[in-house]
């Protein structure tokens, strides 16, 4: 019985959420139009919001986004209503993993209504999903200024700080490794210079697949090693030796 009632509501022109372009009944089109032709932009926006909520409840997130967008295009003068439309659309974008769009809607909602807490929580959550730590912390800090006991914001703030610590550790480790590699290479170049070897850094690297990853280095005995490319232009051939020690003949 309930299913039949839902079907009747879905097909009734006053309650239908989907307009069938093939339906040429003027009464149907007229009643559908009345839903969004009020002279009050807030009433129009509210109709779109209700429609969006209906689609959201059915997990039809793309349709819900279209409805909330329609509400915003109605240009409501009620800033709180406009903020709700932005936030509701942000929630739908979050479900679809459109985190960038979610963040933009949350920022727009906060600009319209700085006390709309849900915009802070969804914005922080979406920022965290994209590893945008600074953005997440900003949402959390601004939200906690207004709602100091908001558990979700506190949790997202802690998660963001934990991620930041991990990122800093990895970044510092990479920086230290790169610095050690640079210092080691400088020592090798100094040693090469002391051995009378001149290196021309202006020449482009030779495109030899076998040379990938090869480096000029010093072994434990203090001897230099390098790769050698022999070219025989008269025969159109080359030979490549990956590791040659300086005392080789």
Short mmCIF file of C-alpha atoms in Angstrom, two decimals, residues 74-207:
data_model
loop_
_atom_site.label_atom_id
_atom_site.label_comp_id
_atom_site.label_asym_id
_atom_site.label_seq_id
_atom_site.Cartn_x
_atom_site.Cartn_y
_atom_site.Cartn_z
CA UNK A 74 16.89 31.39 -7.47
CA UNK A 75 19.07 33.97 -5.65
CA UNK A 76 17.50 33.77 -2.18
CA UNK A 77 17.87 36.88 -0.06
CA UNK A 78 17.90 34.77 3.11
CA UNK A 79 21.63 34.24 3.71
CA UNK A 80 21.06 31.39 6.14
CA UNK A 81 18.99 29.55 3.53
CA UNK A 82 21.68 30.13 0.90
CA UNK A 83 24.30 28.82 3.33
CA UNK A 84 22.24 25.66 3.89
CA UNK A 85 21.96 25.13 0.12
CA UNK A 86 25.74 25.43 -0.25
CA UNK A 87 26.38 23.08 2.67
CA UNK A 88 23.85 20.50 1.50
CA UNK A 89 25.45 20.56 -1.93
CA UNK A 90 28.86 20.20 -0.29
CA UNK A 91 27.68 17.09 1.55
CA UNK A 92 26.53 15.55 -1.74
CA UNK A 93 29.89 16.37 -3.35
CA UNK A 94 31.59 14.69 -0.39
CA UNK A 95 29.59 11.50 -0.95
CA UNK A 96 30.73 11.56 -4.60
CA UNK A 97 34.33 12.25 -3.47
CA UNK A 98 34.30 15.62 -5.25
CA UNK A 99 36.28 17.06 -2.35
CA UNK A 100 37.44 20.21 -4.13
CA UNK A 101 33.84 21.20 -4.92
CA UNK A 102 32.87 20.32 -1.36
CA UNK A 103 35.50 22.70 0.04
CA UNK A 104 34.40 25.54 -2.26
CA UNK A 105 30.77 25.16 -1.16
CA UNK A 106 31.76 25.08 2.51
CA UNK A 107 33.73 28.30 2.14
CA UNK A 108 30.77 29.93 0.38
CA UNK A 109 28.43 28.78 3.16
CA UNK A 110 30.69 30.21 5.86
CA UNK A 111 30.94 33.53 4.01
CA UNK A 112 27.13 33.72 4.05
CA UNK A 113 26.66 32.45 7.58
CA UNK A 114 29.80 32.25 9.75
CA UNK A 115 27.86 30.38 12.45
CA UNK A 116 26.90 27.43 10.24
CA UNK A 117 28.91 24.73 12.01
CA UNK A 118 28.21 21.94 9.52
CA UNK A 119 30.14 23.90 6.87
CA UNK A 120 33.24 23.89 9.09
CA UNK A 121 33.06 20.14 9.76
CA UNK A 122 32.46 19.13 6.14
CA UNK A 123 35.14 21.55 4.93
CA UNK A 124 37.66 20.15 7.40
CA UNK A 125 36.78 16.58 6.47
CA UNK A 126 37.13 17.23 2.72
CA UNK A 127 40.43 19.07 3.21
CA UNK A 128 41.77 16.15 5.22
CA UNK A 129 40.72 13.74 2.47
CA UNK A 130 42.90 15.74 0.04
CA UNK A 131 45.74 16.02 2.59
CA UNK A 132 45.31 19.80 2.56
CA UNK A 133 46.50 20.13 6.13
CA UNK A 134 46.58 23.94 6.29
CA UNK A 135 43.04 24.22 4.91
CA UNK A 136 41.77 21.60 7.36
CA UNK A 137 43.36 23.36 10.32
CA UNK A 138 41.89 26.68 9.21
CA UNK A 139 38.37 25.22 9.08
CA UNK A 140 38.92 23.66 12.51
CA UNK A 141 40.40 26.75 14.14
CA UNK A 142 37.68 29.07 12.84
CA UNK A 143 34.95 26.62 13.78
CA UNK A 144 36.32 25.96 17.27
CA UNK A 145 36.40 29.69 17.97
CA UNK A 146 32.59 29.60 17.70
CA UNK A 147 31.98 26.04 18.86
CA UNK A 148 34.80 25.14 21.28
CA UNK A 149 33.19 21.81 22.25
CA UNK A 150 32.58 20.54 18.70
CA UNK A 151 33.91 16.97 18.91
CA UNK A 152 34.15 16.46 15.14
CA UNK A 153 36.26 19.57 14.68
CA UNK A 154 38.53 18.56 17.56
CA UNK A 155 38.98 15.11 16.02
CA UNK A 156 39.71 16.48 12.55
CA UNK A 157 42.18 18.95 14.05
CA UNK A 158 44.06 16.15 15.81
CA UNK A 159 44.06 14.02 12.64
CA UNK A 160 45.43 16.95 10.64
CA UNK A 161 48.20 17.58 13.16
CA UNK A 162 49.16 13.88 13.11
CA UNK A 163 49.35 13.97 9.31
CA UNK A 164 51.46 17.12 9.46
CA UNK A 165 53.95 15.44 11.82
CA UNK A 166 54.27 12.47 9.45
CA UNK A 167 54.73 14.75 6.43
CA UNK A 168 57.36 16.81 8.26
CA UNK A 169 59.27 13.67 9.21
CA UNK A 170 59.29 12.37 5.63
CA UNK A 171 60.22 15.81 4.26
CA UNK A 172 63.07 16.24 6.75
CA UNK A 173 64.33 12.72 6.07
CA UNK A 174 64.35 13.33 2.31
CA UNK A 175 66.06 16.69 2.79
CA UNK A 176 68.77 15.12 4.96
CA UNK A 177 69.29 12.30 2.45
CA UNK A 178 69.56 14.75 -0.44
CA UNK A 179 72.01 16.89 1.52
CA UNK A 180 74.21 13.88 2.26
CA UNK A 181 74.14 12.85 -1.40
CA UNK A 182 75.15 16.36 -2.47
CA UNK A 183 78.00 16.47 0.05
CA UNK A 184 79.23 13.03 -1.06
CA UNK A 185 79.14 14.08 -4.71
CA UNK A 186 81.03 17.29 -3.96
CA UNK A 187 83.76 15.27 -2.25
CA UNK A 188 84.02 12.98 -5.28
CA UNK A 189 84.29 15.93 -7.67
CA UNK A 190 87.02 17.45 -5.50
CA UNK A 191 88.87 14.15 -5.55
CA UNK A 192 88.51 13.93 -9.33
CA UNK A 193 89.91 17.42 -9.66
CA UNK A 194 92.85 16.45 -7.45
CA UNK A 195 93.49 13.49 -9.79
CA UNK A 196 93.63 15.82 -12.77
CA UNK A 197 90.18 14.86 -14.08
CA UNK A 198 88.14 17.73 -15.47
CA UNK A 199 84.33 17.48 -15.60
CA UNK A 200 82.32 19.60 -18.02
CA UNK A 201 78.96 20.21 -16.33
CA UNK A 202 77.68 22.23 -19.31
CA UNK A 203 77.46 19.21 -21.59
CA UNK A 204 74.03 17.51 -21.71
CA UNK A 205 73.87 13.97 -20.33
CA UNK A 206 74.42 11.16 -22.83
CA UNK A 207 71.18 9.34 -23.60
#
